[in-house]
Each structure stands twice: as C-alpha cells, then as structure tokens.
Short mmCIF file of C-alpha atoms in Angstrom, two decimals:
data_model
loop_
_atom_site.label_atom_id
_atom_site.label_comp_id
_atom_site.label_asym_id
_atom_site.label_seq_id
_atom_site.Cartn_x
_atom_site.Cartn_y
_atom_site.Cartn_z
CA MET A 269 -6.73 45.48 1.61
CA PRO A 270 -5.09 42.49 -0.11
CA ALA A 271 -1.48 43.02 -1.18
CA GLU A 272 -0.88 43.42 -4.91
CA SER A 273 2.25 42.27 -6.69
CA PRO A 274 4.76 45.14 -6.99
CA TYR A 275 5.32 44.13 -10.61
CA PRO A 276 3.16 45.40 -13.46
CA SER A 277 0.69 42.82 -14.82
CA ILE A 278 2.00 40.68 -17.64
CA ASP A 279 0.13 39.30 -20.62
CA ILE A 280 -0.69 35.62 -20.26
CA PRO A 281 -1.73 34.32 -23.68
CA ASN A 282 -4.69 31.97 -23.93
CA VAL A 283 -2.61 29.04 -25.18
CA GLY A 284 -1.62 25.56 -24.07
CA ILE A 285 1.82 24.47 -22.90
CA TRP A 286 2.77 23.18 -26.35
CA ASP A 287 2.07 26.55 -27.96
CA LEU A 288 4.04 28.38 -25.27
CA LEU A 289 7.10 26.17 -25.68
CA PHE A 290 7.10 25.28 -29.38
CA GLU A 291 5.08 27.86 -31.30
CA ARG A 292 6.47 31.06 -29.78
CA LYS A 293 7.67 33.86 -32.04
CA ASP A 294 10.11 35.47 -29.60
CA ARG A 295 12.58 32.60 -29.17
CA SER A 296 16.16 33.89 -29.11
CA PHE A 297 18.00 30.56 -29.48
CA PRO A 298 18.20 28.05 -32.39
CA ASP A 299 16.73 24.56 -32.81
CA SER A 300 20.25 23.22 -32.38
CA GLN A 301 20.53 24.55 -28.82
CA VAL A 302 21.26 21.66 -26.43
CA ILE A 303 18.70 21.88 -23.62
CA PHE A 304 18.70 18.55 -21.76
CA GLN A 305 21.98 16.73 -21.17
CA ASP A 306 22.44 13.53 -19.19
CA ALA A 307 24.95 14.03 -16.35
CA SER A 308 26.49 10.56 -16.64
CA SER A 309 26.42 9.81 -20.38
CA SER A 310 26.80 11.55 -23.71
CA ARG A 311 23.06 11.57 -24.37
CA SER A 312 21.40 14.92 -24.92
CA TYR A 313 18.42 16.61 -26.56
CA THR A 314 18.47 19.82 -28.55
CA TYR A 315 15.41 22.05 -28.62
CA GLY A 316 14.56 20.72 -32.08
CA GLN A 317 15.01 17.10 -31.04
CA VAL A 318 12.68 17.50 -28.06
CA LYS A 319 10.01 18.92 -30.35
CA GLN A 320 10.44 16.16 -32.93
CA VAL A 321 10.43 13.30 -30.41
CA ALA A 322 7.43 14.78 -28.58
CA THR A 323 5.57 15.11 -31.87
CA ASP A 324 6.40 11.55 -32.96
CA PHE A 325 5.54 9.96 -29.62
CA GLY A 326 2.37 12.03 -29.38
CA LYS A 327 1.28 10.67 -32.75
CA GLY A 328 2.30 7.18 -31.63
CA LEU A 329 0.07 7.44 -28.56
CA LYS A 330 -2.87 8.42 -30.73
CA GLY A 331 -2.19 5.61 -33.19
CA LEU A 332 -1.38 2.79 -30.79
CA TRP A 333 -3.86 3.44 -27.99
CA ASP A 334 -6.38 5.80 -29.54
CA TRP A 335 -5.27 8.43 -27.03
CA GLN A 336 -8.09 10.84 -26.28
CA ARG A 337 -8.22 14.33 -24.84
CA GLY A 338 -8.11 14.00 -21.06
CA ASP A 339 -6.48 10.55 -20.94
CA VAL A 340 -3.84 10.19 -18.20
CA LEU A 341 -0.30 8.81 -18.48
CA GLY A 342 1.37 7.91 -15.20
CA VAL A 343 5.13 8.53 -15.03
CA TYR A 344 7.06 6.47 -12.46
CA SER A 345 10.72 7.29 -12.90
CA PRO A 346 13.71 9.12 -11.45
CA ASN A 347 14.94 12.11 -13.46
CA CYS A 348 15.58 11.17 -17.06
CA ILE A 349 16.31 13.31 -20.11
CA ASP A 350 13.48 11.49 -21.91
CA THR A 351 10.93 12.86 -19.41
CA PRO A 352 10.41 16.29 -21.07
CA ALA A 353 9.74 14.85 -24.54
CA VAL A 354 7.43 12.19 -23.08
CA THR A 355 5.56 14.82 -21.06
CA TRP A 356 4.97 17.17 -23.97
CA ALA A 357 4.05 14.25 -26.25
CA VAL A 358 1.13 13.55 -23.93
CA HIS A 359 0.12 17.21 -24.26
CA PHE A 360 0.44 16.93 -28.05
CA ALA A 361 -2.11 14.12 -27.84
CA GLY A 362 -4.40 16.16 -25.54
CA GLY A 363 -3.62 14.10 -22.46
CA ILE A 364 -2.67 14.65 -18.83
CA VAL A 365 0.57 13.64 -17.12
CA SER A 366 0.55 12.31 -13.55
CA PRO A 367 4.13 11.99 -12.26
CA ALA A 368 4.76 9.69 -9.28
CA ASN A 369 7.63 9.42 -6.82
CA PRO A 370 9.96 6.56 -7.97
CA GLY A 371 10.42 5.71 -4.30
CA TYR A 372 6.74 4.76 -3.93
CA THR A 373 5.77 1.29 -2.81
CA VAL A 374 3.35 -0.82 -4.86
CA GLU A 375 0.39 0.31 -2.75
CA GLU A 376 1.30 4.01 -2.95
CA LEU A 377 1.77 3.92 -6.72
CA ALA A 378 -1.39 1.86 -7.23
CA PHE A 379 -3.42 4.44 -5.31
CA GLN A 380 -2.20 7.26 -7.55
CA LEU A 381 -2.79 5.28 -10.74
CA LYS A 382 -6.33 4.38 -9.68
CA ASP A 383 -7.22 7.81 -8.35
CA SER A 384 -5.91 9.59 -11.45
CA GLY A 385 -7.57 7.09 -13.78
CA ALA A 386 -4.28 6.46 -15.57
CA LYS A 387 -4.69 4.74 -18.93
CA ALA A 388 -1.03 3.77 -19.20
CA LEU A 389 2.27 3.97 -17.28
CA ILE A 390 5.81 4.80 -18.34
CA THR A 391 8.77 3.76 -16.20
CA GLN A 392 12.38 2.60 -16.34
CA VAL A 393 13.78 -0.93 -16.03
CA PRO A 394 14.91 -0.58 -12.36
CA GLN A 395 11.36 0.47 -11.39
CA LEU A 396 9.61 -2.07 -13.63
CA LYS A 397 8.80 -4.73 -11.00
CA ILE A 398 6.92 -2.31 -8.71
CA ALA A 399 5.37 -0.58 -11.71
CA LEU A 400 3.90 -3.85 -13.01
CA GLU A 401 2.49 -4.88 -9.63
CA ALA A 402 0.90 -1.45 -9.13
CA ALA A 403 -0.43 -1.37 -12.69
CA LYS A 404 -2.10 -4.73 -12.16
CA ILE A 405 -3.86 -3.48 -9.02
CA ALA A 406 -4.94 -0.34 -10.92
CA GLY A 407 -6.27 -2.36 -13.86
CA ILE A 408 -3.61 -1.26 -16.36
CA PRO A 409 -2.62 -4.19 -18.62
CA ASP A 410 1.05 -5.08 -19.14
CA ASP A 411 0.98 -3.87 -22.73
CA ARG A 412 0.14 -0.39 -21.46
CA VAL A 413 3.35 -0.29 -19.39
CA ILE A 414 6.17 1.18 -21.45
CA LEU A 415 9.79 2.14 -20.87
CA MET A 416 12.07 5.14 -21.24
CA GLY A 417 15.75 5.62 -20.40
CA ASP A 418 18.80 3.70 -21.63
CA GLN A 419 17.94 0.18 -20.45
CA ARG A 420 15.68 -2.24 -22.33
CA ALA A 421 13.63 -5.05 -20.77
CA GLU A 422 14.42 -8.70 -21.39
CA ALA A 423 13.63 -10.00 -24.89
CA GLY A 424 11.82 -6.79 -25.74
CA ARG A 425 8.76 -7.82 -23.74
CA PHE A 426 7.96 -4.21 -22.90
CA LYS A 427 7.89 -1.50 -25.54
CA HIS A 428 10.29 1.40 -25.32
CA PHE A 429 8.59 4.72 -26.02
CA SER A 430 11.02 5.28 -28.91
CA SER A 431 9.49 2.31 -30.75
CA ILE A 432 5.99 3.68 -30.23
CA ARG A 433 6.97 7.02 -31.69
CA ASN A 434 8.15 5.19 -34.81
CA THR A 435 4.86 3.37 -35.29
CA SER A 436 3.97 3.31 -38.96
CA GLY A 437 0.87 5.05 -40.16
CA THR A 438 0.81 7.66 -37.40
CA GLN A 439 1.83 10.64 -39.51
CA ARG A 440 -1.79 11.47 -40.27
CA TYR A 441 -2.49 12.39 -36.64
CA ARG A 442 -2.67 16.06 -35.75
CA ARG A 443 -1.98 17.82 -32.47
CA ALA A 444 -5.00 17.94 -30.18
CA LYS A 445 -6.60 21.28 -29.44
CA VAL A 446 -6.92 22.17 -25.78
CA ASP A 447 -8.88 24.69 -23.78
CA PRO A 448 -6.02 26.20 -21.73
CA ASP A 449 -8.12 27.14 -18.73
CA LYS A 450 -10.29 24.04 -18.51
CA ASP A 451 -8.09 21.21 -19.78
CA LEU A 452 -5.66 19.71 -17.28
CA ALA A 453 -1.98 19.36 -18.09
CA PHE A 454 -0.87 17.67 -14.85
CA LEU A 455 -2.21 15.72 -11.92
CA VAL A 456 0.48 16.05 -9.26
CA TYR A 457 -0.13 14.41 -5.92
CA SER A 458 0.17 16.35 -2.69
CA SER A 459 -0.26 14.54 0.62
CA GLY A 460 -3.04 15.76 2.87
CA THR A 461 -3.52 15.55 6.61
CA THR A 462 -6.29 12.98 5.99
CA GLY A 463 -3.58 10.51 5.04
CA LYS A 464 -4.40 9.94 1.38
CA PRO A 465 -2.55 12.01 -1.25
CA LYS A 466 -4.66 14.54 -3.14
CA GLY A 467 -4.57 14.90 -6.90
CA VAL A 468 -3.79 18.57 -7.59
CA MET A 469 -5.44 19.55 -10.88
CA LEU A 470 -3.20 21.93 -12.83
CA SER A 471 -4.45 23.31 -16.13
CA HIS A 472 -2.39 24.36 -19.13
CA ARG A 473 -3.07 27.98 -18.19
CA ASN A 474 -1.74 27.39 -14.67
CA ILE A 475 1.65 26.23 -15.96
CA VAL A 476 1.81 28.77 -18.81
CA ALA A 477 1.10 31.56 -16.32
CA ASN A 478 3.72 30.35 -13.85
CA VAL A 479 6.47 29.98 -16.45
CA LEU A 480 5.81 33.56 -17.59
CA GLN A 481 5.58 34.85 -14.01
CA MET A 482 8.98 33.30 -13.30
CA HIS A 483 10.36 34.61 -16.60
CA HIS A 484 9.44 38.12 -15.52
CA ASN A 485 11.43 37.74 -12.29
CA GLU A 486 14.39 35.64 -13.44
CA THR A 487 15.67 38.10 -16.03
CA ASN A 488 19.26 37.13 -15.18
CA ILE A 489 18.80 33.63 -16.64
CA SER A 490 19.21 33.15 -20.40
CA GLU A 491 20.22 30.60 -23.05
CA LYS A 492 23.82 31.24 -21.99
CA ASP A 493 23.23 29.65 -18.58
CA SER A 494 23.73 26.04 -17.52
CA LEU A 495 21.34 24.68 -14.88
CA LEU A 496 21.77 21.57 -12.74
CA ALA A 497 18.59 19.49 -12.56
CA PHE A 498 18.73 17.21 -9.55
CA LEU A 499 15.38 18.22 -8.04
CA PRO A 500 12.90 15.54 -9.12
CA PHE A 501 10.75 16.16 -12.17
CA PHE A 502 7.88 14.32 -10.43
CA HIS A 503 7.75 17.14 -7.85
CA ILE A 504 6.15 20.42 -8.92
CA TYR A 505 9.32 22.35 -8.03
CA GLY A 506 11.48 20.44 -10.51
CA LEU A 507 8.64 20.02 -13.00
CA THR A 508 7.88 23.71 -13.51
CA CYS A 509 10.92 25.59 -12.24
CA ILE A 510 13.48 23.42 -13.99
CA MET A 511 11.97 21.30 -16.75
CA HIS A 512 9.54 23.84 -18.20
CA PHE A 513 11.39 27.00 -17.26
CA ALA A 514 14.83 25.90 -18.53
CA PHE A 515 13.26 24.86 -21.81
CA TYR A 516 11.46 28.18 -22.20
CA LYS A 517 14.68 30.06 -21.44
CA GLY A 518 16.80 27.84 -23.69
CA SER A 519 19.24 27.15 -20.85
CA ARG A 520 21.30 23.96 -20.93
CA CYS A 521 19.95 21.65 -18.25
CA VAL A 522 22.29 18.93 -16.90
CA VAL A 523 20.06 16.17 -15.51
CA MET A 524 20.98 14.07 -12.46
CA PRO A 525 18.82 10.99 -11.66
CA LYS A 526 19.40 11.42 -7.93
CA PHE A 527 21.25 13.71 -5.55
CA ASP A 528 24.74 13.06 -4.24
CA ILE A 529 26.70 15.98 -2.81
CA GLU A 530 30.09 14.99 -4.24
CA GLU A 531 28.63 14.24 -7.66
CA TRP A 532 26.71 17.52 -7.51
CA CYS A 533 29.93 19.43 -6.84
CA ARG A 534 31.79 17.57 -9.57
CA ILE A 535 29.14 18.37 -12.15
CA VAL A 536 29.05 22.04 -11.14
CA GLN A 537 32.81 22.17 -11.63
CA ASP A 538 33.11 20.12 -14.83
CA GLU A 539 30.02 21.43 -16.61
CA LYS A 540 30.51 25.04 -15.45
CA ILE A 541 27.00 25.18 -13.97
CA THR A 542 25.89 28.80 -13.51
CA PHE A 543 22.54 28.45 -11.73
CA ALA A 544 20.87 25.84 -9.53
CA TYR A 545 17.49 25.46 -7.89
CA VAL A 546 18.12 23.83 -4.51
CA VAL A 547 16.51 22.90 -1.20
CA PRO A 548 17.75 23.80 2.34
CA PRO A 549 19.48 20.45 3.07
CA VAL A 550 21.70 21.00 0.02
CA VAL A 551 22.68 24.47 1.23
CA LEU A 552 23.47 22.94 4.61
CA LEU A 553 25.73 20.32 2.98
CA LEU A 554 27.55 23.06 1.10
CA SER A 555 28.27 24.71 4.42
CA LYS A 556 29.52 21.54 6.17
CA HIS A 557 30.37 18.56 3.93
CA PRO A 558 34.13 17.88 3.64
CA ALA A 559 33.91 16.96 -0.07
CA VAL A 560 32.89 20.51 -1.01
CA ASP A 561 36.45 21.81 -0.55
CA LYS A 562 37.74 19.53 -3.32
CA TYR A 563 35.80 21.31 -6.08
CA ASP A 564 35.73 24.66 -7.80
CA LEU A 565 32.15 25.93 -7.61
CA SER A 566 32.94 29.46 -8.73
CA SER A 567 30.94 29.16 -11.97
CA LEU A 568 27.71 29.26 -9.91
CA ARG A 569 26.34 32.78 -10.20
CA MET A 570 23.33 32.13 -7.97
CA MET A 571 21.26 29.43 -6.29
CA SER A 572 17.56 29.67 -5.50
CA SER A 573 16.18 27.69 -2.58
CA GLY A 574 12.59 26.57 -2.11
CA ALA A 575 10.36 23.72 -0.86
CA ALA A 576 11.02 24.55 2.81
CA PRO A 577 12.17 27.54 4.89
CA LEU A 578 15.87 28.39 4.78
CA THR A 579 17.37 30.04 7.85
CA ARG A 580 19.71 33.01 7.89
CA GLU A 581 22.36 30.93 9.68
CA ILE A 582 22.56 28.33 6.90
CA VAL A 583 22.65 30.96 4.14
CA GLU A 584 25.45 32.85 5.85
CA ALA A 585 27.44 29.70 6.69
CA ALA A 586 27.30 28.47 3.08
CA HIS A 587 28.29 31.87 1.75
CA LYS A 588 31.16 32.23 4.21
CA ARG A 589 32.58 28.83 3.26
CA THR A 590 32.00 28.79 -0.50
CA ASN A 591 31.22 32.41 -1.42
CA LEU A 592 28.05 31.11 -3.07
CA LYS A 593 24.89 33.23 -3.10
CA VAL A 594 21.50 31.78 -2.19
CA LYS A 595 18.18 33.52 -2.69
CA GLN A 596 14.76 32.18 -1.70
CA GLY A 597 11.41 31.52 -3.28
CA TYR A 598 8.07 30.13 -2.18
CA GLY A 599 5.28 28.09 -3.68
CA LEU A 600 3.13 24.98 -3.42
CA SER A 601 1.85 22.25 -5.72
CA GLU A 602 -1.48 24.09 -5.77
CA THR A 603 0.18 27.29 -7.07
CA SER A 604 2.06 25.65 -9.97
CA PRO A 605 4.31 26.33 -7.80
CA ALA A 606 6.11 29.71 -7.69
CA THR A 607 4.27 32.61 -6.05
CA HIS A 608 7.21 34.54 -4.57
CA MET A 609 10.88 34.96 -5.47
CA GLN A 610 13.71 37.10 -4.28
CA GLN A 611 15.53 39.23 -6.82
CA TRP A 612 19.18 38.36 -7.41
CA ASP A 613 20.43 41.58 -5.85
CA ASP A 614 18.15 41.15 -2.84
CA TRP A 615 19.42 37.82 -1.49
CA GLN A 616 21.55 39.37 1.25
CA ARG A 617 19.34 42.31 2.23
CA HIS A 618 16.37 40.22 3.30
CA ILE A 619 17.72 36.81 4.29
CA GLY A 620 14.81 34.75 5.59
CA ALA A 621 12.23 36.38 3.32
CA VAL A 622 10.78 34.36 0.43
CA GLY A 623 10.76 37.48 -1.73
CA GLN A 624 8.08 39.60 -3.29
CA MET A 625 4.96 38.36 -5.00
CA LEU A 626 5.27 37.49 -8.69
CA PRO A 627 3.06 39.35 -11.21
CA ASN A 628 -0.71 38.95 -11.66
CA GLN A 629 -1.35 37.85 -8.08
CA THR A 630 -2.93 39.24 -4.94
CA ALA A 631 -2.47 37.92 -1.42
CA LYS A 632 -3.59 38.51 2.13
CA PHE A 633 -2.79 37.18 5.59
CA MET A 634 -5.86 36.02 7.49
CA SER A 635 -6.65 35.46 11.16
CA PRO A 636 -8.15 32.15 12.39
CA GLU A 637 -11.51 33.99 12.21
CA GLU A 638 -10.80 34.66 8.51
CA THR A 639 -10.41 38.40 8.78
CA GLU A 640 -7.46 40.12 7.16
CA VAL A 641 -4.60 41.11 9.48
CA PRO A 642 -2.54 44.32 9.06
CA VAL A 643 0.95 44.49 7.54
CA GLY A 644 3.50 43.03 9.97
CA GLU A 645 1.02 40.80 11.79
CA VAL A 646 1.06 37.01 11.46
CA GLY A 647 -1.73 35.16 9.68
CA GLU A 648 -2.46 32.39 7.19
CA LEU A 649 -1.45 33.25 3.63
CA TRP A 650 -4.22 33.30 1.02
CA ILE A 651 -3.26 33.80 -2.64
CA LYS A 652 -5.17 34.51 -5.83
CA GLY A 653 -3.87 34.42 -9.41
CA PRO A 654 -3.84 32.58 -12.78
CA ASN A 655 -1.40 29.99 -11.38
CA ILE A 656 -3.85 28.73 -8.73
CA PHE A 657 -4.97 25.14 -9.30
CA LYS A 658 -8.44 24.01 -10.41
CA GLY A 659 -9.12 21.91 -7.32
CA TYR A 660 -8.44 18.42 -5.96
CA LEU A 661 -9.41 15.45 -8.12
CA ASN A 662 -12.34 13.41 -6.78
CA ASN A 663 -12.30 15.52 -3.63
CA PRO A 664 -14.99 18.23 -3.63
CA GLU A 665 -14.75 18.65 0.14
CA GLY A 666 -10.99 19.24 0.00
CA THR A 667 -11.46 21.68 -2.86
CA ALA A 668 -14.17 23.60 -1.01
CA ASN A 669 -11.94 23.88 2.06
CA ALA A 670 -8.98 25.14 0.02
CA LEU A 671 -10.56 27.58 -2.44
CA THR A 672 -12.80 30.50 -1.49
CA ASP A 673 -15.81 31.73 -3.45
CA ASP A 674 -13.72 34.66 -4.69
CA ASP A 675 -10.90 32.33 -5.89
CA TYR A 676 -8.35 32.71 -3.09
CA PHE A 677 -6.32 29.62 -2.20
CA LYS A 678 -5.81 29.04 1.53
CA THR A 679 -2.18 27.92 1.62
CA GLY A 680 -2.16 26.61 5.18
CA ASP A 681 1.13 28.43 5.69
CA VAL A 682 1.57 31.12 8.32
CA GLY A 683 3.65 34.27 7.91
CA TYR A 684 3.58 38.01 7.48
CA LEU A 685 4.25 40.87 5.07
CA ASP A 686 6.72 43.64 5.86
CA LYS A 687 6.32 47.30 4.85
CA GLU A 688 8.63 46.85 1.85
CA GLY A 689 6.47 44.12 0.34
CA ASN A 690 8.65 41.17 1.39
CA PHE A 691 6.83 38.01 2.45
CA TYR A 692 7.98 35.81 5.32
CA ILE A 693 6.73 32.27 5.97
CA THR A 694 7.15 31.27 9.60
CA ASP A 695 5.09 28.13 10.20
CA ARG A 696 2.32 25.90 8.87
CA VAL A 697 -1.31 25.68 9.83
CA LYS A 698 -1.43 22.22 8.36
CA GLU A 699 0.12 19.37 10.25
CA LEU A 700 2.09 18.03 7.32
CA ILE A 701 5.70 17.18 8.01
CA LYS A 702 8.14 18.41 5.36
CA TYR A 703 11.13 16.11 4.98
CA LYS A 704 13.61 17.71 2.56
CA GLY A 705 10.74 19.25 0.63
CA PHE A 706 8.67 16.06 0.50
CA GLN A 707 5.36 16.03 2.31
CA VAL A 708 4.72 13.42 4.98
CA PRO A 709 1.14 13.21 6.28
CA PRO A 710 1.08 12.19 9.96
CA ALA A 711 -2.36 10.59 9.65
CA GLU A 712 -1.12 8.17 6.99
CA LEU A 713 1.72 6.95 9.19
CA GLU A 714 -0.56 6.81 12.23
CA GLY A 715 -3.00 4.64 10.30
CA LEU A 716 -0.26 2.20 9.34
CA LEU A 717 1.34 2.11 12.79
CA ALA A 718 -2.02 1.60 14.48
CA SER A 719 -2.38 -1.62 12.49
CA ASN A 720 0.72 -3.08 14.16
CA ASP A 721 -0.35 -5.66 16.72
CA LYS A 722 2.18 -4.38 19.27
CA ILE A 723 0.87 -0.80 19.20
CA ASP A 724 -2.18 0.39 21.15
CA ASP A 725 -2.21 4.05 20.12
CA VAL A 726 0.08 6.38 18.21
CA ALA A 727 0.68 9.97 17.18
CA VAL A 728 3.20 11.19 14.61
CA MET A 729 4.70 14.68 14.46
CA GLY A 730 7.58 16.47 12.81
CA ILE A 731 10.73 17.43 14.70
CA TYR A 732 13.46 19.63 13.28
CA LYS A 733 16.95 18.13 12.87
CA GLU A 734 19.58 20.84 12.54
CA GLU A 735 22.17 18.43 11.16
CA ILE A 736 20.12 17.84 8.00
CA ALA A 737 18.20 21.16 7.99
CA SER A 738 14.87 19.36 7.73
CA GLU A 739 11.93 18.06 9.66
CA VAL A 740 11.70 14.31 10.23
CA PRO A 741 8.79 12.17 11.45
CA LEU A 742 8.78 10.99 15.07
CA ALA A 743 6.18 8.63 16.52
CA TYR A 744 4.82 8.65 20.07
CA VAL A 745 3.66 5.09 20.69
CA VAL A 746 1.51 3.50 23.38
CA PRO A 747 2.55 -0.20 23.41
CA LYS A 748 -0.02 -2.93 23.80
CA LYS A 749 -0.46 -4.20 27.33
CA GLY A 750 2.12 -6.85 28.02
CA VAL A 751 4.52 -5.47 25.38
CA GLU A 752 7.66 -4.01 26.89
CA ALA A 753 8.82 -0.60 25.70
CA SER A 754 12.48 -1.06 24.75
CA PRO A 755 15.15 0.01 22.24
CA GLN A 756 14.55 -3.33 20.50
CA LEU A 757 10.85 -2.54 20.10
CA GLU A 758 11.70 0.93 18.75
CA LYS A 759 13.98 -0.62 16.13
CA GLU A 760 11.36 -3.24 15.26
CA ILE A 761 8.64 -0.60 14.73
CA MET A 762 10.89 1.61 12.61
CA GLU A 763 11.95 -1.30 10.39
CA TRP A 764 8.37 -2.55 10.11
CA LEU A 765 7.11 0.82 8.88
CA ALA A 766 10.09 1.34 6.54
CA LYS A 767 8.93 -1.70 4.51
CA LYS A 768 5.50 -0.15 4.01
CA VAL A 769 6.26 3.42 2.92
CA ALA A 770 8.47 5.43 0.59
CA SER A 771 11.89 6.39 1.94
CA HIS A 772 10.93 9.99 2.79
CA LYS A 773 8.16 8.78 5.14
CA ARG A 774 10.38 6.68 7.41
CA LEU A 775 10.57 7.43 11.13
CA ARG A 776 13.91 9.23 11.01
CA GLY A 777 13.00 10.96 14.27
CA GLY A 778 12.63 7.62 15.99
CA VAL A 779 10.00 6.29 18.39
CA LYS A 780 9.18 7.52 21.88
CA PHE A 781 7.01 5.48 24.21
CA THR A 782 4.21 6.99 26.27
CA ASP A 783 1.29 5.88 28.43
CA GLU A 784 -1.33 7.81 26.48
CA ILE A 785 -1.81 10.11 23.48
CA PRO A 786 -3.37 13.47 24.44
CA LYS A 787 -6.62 14.11 22.57
CA SER A 788 -9.43 16.64 22.48
CA ALA A 789 -13.03 15.84 23.38
CA SER A 790 -13.76 15.14 19.72
CA GLY A 791 -10.87 12.68 19.54
CA LYS A 792 -8.41 14.89 17.67
CA ILE A 793 -4.76 14.33 18.60
CA LEU A 794 -3.35 17.34 20.43
CA ARG A 795 0.03 17.45 18.70
CA ARG A 796 0.94 20.78 20.26
CA MET A 797 1.00 19.06 23.66
CA LEU A 798 3.29 16.36 22.35
CA LYS A 799 5.48 18.98 20.70
CA ALA A 800 5.78 20.86 24.03
CA ARG A 801 6.59 17.61 25.81
CA TYR A 802 9.24 16.72 23.25
CA LEU A 803 10.91 20.14 23.53
CA GLU A 804 10.88 19.89 27.32
CA GLU A 805 12.49 16.45 27.19
CA GLU A 806 15.16 17.67 24.77
CA ALA A 807 15.87 20.71 26.97
CA LYS A 808 16.36 18.42 29.99
CA LYS A 809 18.71 16.20 28.00
CA GLY A 810 20.67 19.27 26.92
CA ALA A 811 20.92 20.50 30.51
CA LYS A 812 22.18 17.10 31.72
CA ALA A 813 24.77 17.00 28.94
CA LYS A 814 26.24 20.30 30.19
CA LEU A 815 26.66 19.03 33.76
#
C-alpha cells in the first residue's frame, strides 16, 4: 500500500498565487512589515510596497504590451529584491514567469526563451549583452527587453520596469482572473538526460499547495524571523521555499545576489539571521572554512538543507564546530519543490533522512518492474499530490514517461522508507549529475564534446568530490587518431567546453583518456562500467599513496 503523509490533510483553497499572498484574511503582520531587504544597500520592500509595485507593473504590462493571460516573461538575473514584485506583477496580468540561470550562455538562454515562447525578457545591466543576443535569436525585439535592479542602461535606451509601472492611463486595468489548476504560474527549466532542458509546467495550484504544505511543517518560522536568501530565485528551491514562503510568513528576507562564505557569515552576524535554507556545500564550508571562526553565528536557530543529499559526517562536523543545527528536506522542480521535511526537533535523531512526507501526498517505492516494494526495501520513489507539476512543455513523451495514469510522478530517485515514516534518498535512477544542486545532463556535454575535432568518442559521468561535498562532471575521452593524449590536451578540452556552457556544467572532474567507450548493443553508454573503472583507478592511486 502507498505511504500516506502522517499529517492530517490541509485545506488548499482554489485560488491563484496572488490571492494566497495578497488577499488572505489570516495575515498576522502589517503592510509596513519589511520583507525583502538588499544585503549590500539600504533598499528594501515592505509587504505593502511589494503589493503596490506588483499591481502597478502588472497594469503597465497590460497597457504597454497588451499582456494576455498565458503570456510568458523570461527573467534572466541574479537574485534581486525587485524579482518578487516583478514575478507577482506578471501573475497580476495573468502571465507566466520563466526564470533562467544568469550564468547561461547566449545559446542556453535563447533555447529557453524560444521553448517557453517568451514574449519579453527582464534582466539587469551586467547581463544585458547576453540577454540581447539571446533575445534576438528567440525573436524578442529590443524594446521588449527591460531592466530591473539599481543600474540603468546608457542614455535610457532600455526601459526600467519602474518606468513601465508608471505608464499613464494604466489605472483602468484590472487583475486577470486565473484558473488555479489549469493556468501556469511558472515554467522552470530542469535538465533532462536527453541533453535539452525541459520546461516544467507549474500551475498556480501547485505553488499555492506547496507553500501551505511547507507552512504546516515549518511552524517554528514566523514574522519575527530573518531569513538569508542566497539560493537563486531562478531555481525552484529559492523560488518557492524562500521567495514565496518568506513572503507568506512575513519573515524578513535578506537577499544576496551570489554566495560568498565570508559575506554569508558577516550577514548572519550583522543582520541577526535566524533561519537559512542551504545546500550541502555550504554546510561543508561551515565545517571547514577558516573565515567561519571570525563571526558570531549564534542567532541562527536552524538551517534546512536540500537540493542534494547531505551526509551524517558533514552535519556532525558543522555542528561540532559551530553548534549550528541542520535539518534536511527533499523535493524536485516537478514537485514545486518540497515533498519531505524534517521537523526541527528531529534533525539529530534521523540524520541522513529527508524527513516525513508533507500533507496531502501519497508515495510509494517501486521496483524496476514497477511493483511496489515493502517498507525498508530500496526502490524508485513515486509521489502523488496537489504539488505535482502539469507536465513538460512541448514534450508529451517526457510527460508520459514521468506521470502515471493515476497521477503519480516517477521521481527517478532511489531510496526507502523506514518503519517510523522517515524517507531516505540514496541514489538516482536518472543519470543527471548534480553539481551543488544544479543539474548537469551528461548527454548535453557529450554532444558538445563530440563536436570537437580532436575527440573521437566521449562519455560524461558524475564523480563525488568530498572537498566540496558535491558531484562534478568528468569526461572519458577517446582522442582522434593521431592526436596525443596529454595533460595539455586535457586542459585544452576543459577550456574549450568552458566557453560553451554555464559555469556549473564545466568539467570540474577533469578529463580521462581511454581507447574506447563501453556501450550496449543498442549503443547506450554503459556508465556503470566507467564508474567502476574510475573507482578502481582511484583505489589504486590511494594504495600507491600509502606506500
């Protein structure tokens, strides 16, 4: 029998995101509550200001561009305190937001803009050059590229969103009505093993449900808390768990554009941060980085780690050094994302578990033959609930492979359930590499590397680096005949690929040369054989080092 959530079912109202955030009757904090605060300037937004700016910009979109229900705005920016108001303005106008990684190359951004059908793009001045080139490829005219953030473009050539929200004659526009279950709120892109990212279709109901599911679990967080937002808002983890959830809770959210461990520690100390959503590499840094000792982090009541597995050793090392507590959670882009979370008082009892299932969900672990396995046995996790996505955009085959006829989502992650209802995730069925929470599809890198005229064949896999607590991509390469395998060639290949992909997709695991890539009769790369070979080689190196 599928496992049920141990929590009682909660009521999920049939409303859109705007209604949940701005029309609620149970809000316990005032309009003047500061919610989003820039970490490096004096800029901030109160709850009331976010609502007003979102309303004004939403009306501006309708007036300037005749924004229609279902139109898509691409967002290509690092974390910015303007992002929440811009996001909810698009929802005011009935549109869909498609956030993109600000580290994307022109080609990567152009693919997302084209695939999502983006009507316009918002960015910041440092990202403007790539944004314009990608927009041109995607057929978005320059006057549909707008700015947010503190910087302005030269001679006012590109509109700042604040000028659009002040467009005259827009006051007559009313907020668009949405069908919460059918209308999309977000198109977030999740890389697939086929190489091309997949547009994950998340409805208003998906996000509304997940915010309320989290709210039911995170009862310790309130408007009195201060959260540190360094996880990117373009990633579903930061988008839902920080941006939406902090706003719903009324918690002050200090926004960092990018992560730096010393700056992170300084902000925790100076701003008296009480709660932080983190990823395993950050916990590892807290256990090892010398700068940590210079700061007082005692205001932190709890951290919650997600995006990748966190080992017992790292949790205990960080706690021993800093006395900080770290609990775990689990989720995916396709689940909006949070499906499991540990309780605050449970972080030490079940280190390694991702917690219990949040309300209104059922789950089961399935064998490769798609039969349910008993409690304690390992299988692929399938989940069902109101937070499960609507499917992959323009990808009926991918959708059919991911969602069952009875609405279960096949996560591709392997794990088990213990007798107390705690879930453990131990591995992945999918071949995706997870670098610090970002997904790296091997097939995409293989396709690029295969186009190099010095490479005959190639296979990419993930290897775990303890020093950064993350997987990194490593390439096994068969050089062209007549091309000598050498350290110089390795460096050349790594640098060549680095110019073609976002930073998180670089070959941080290096290049190993081989005579052939093992493949099945159907031509599929046998990565498990390469993985075994790699581990054997590393074991031999370790044995030699001890001699």
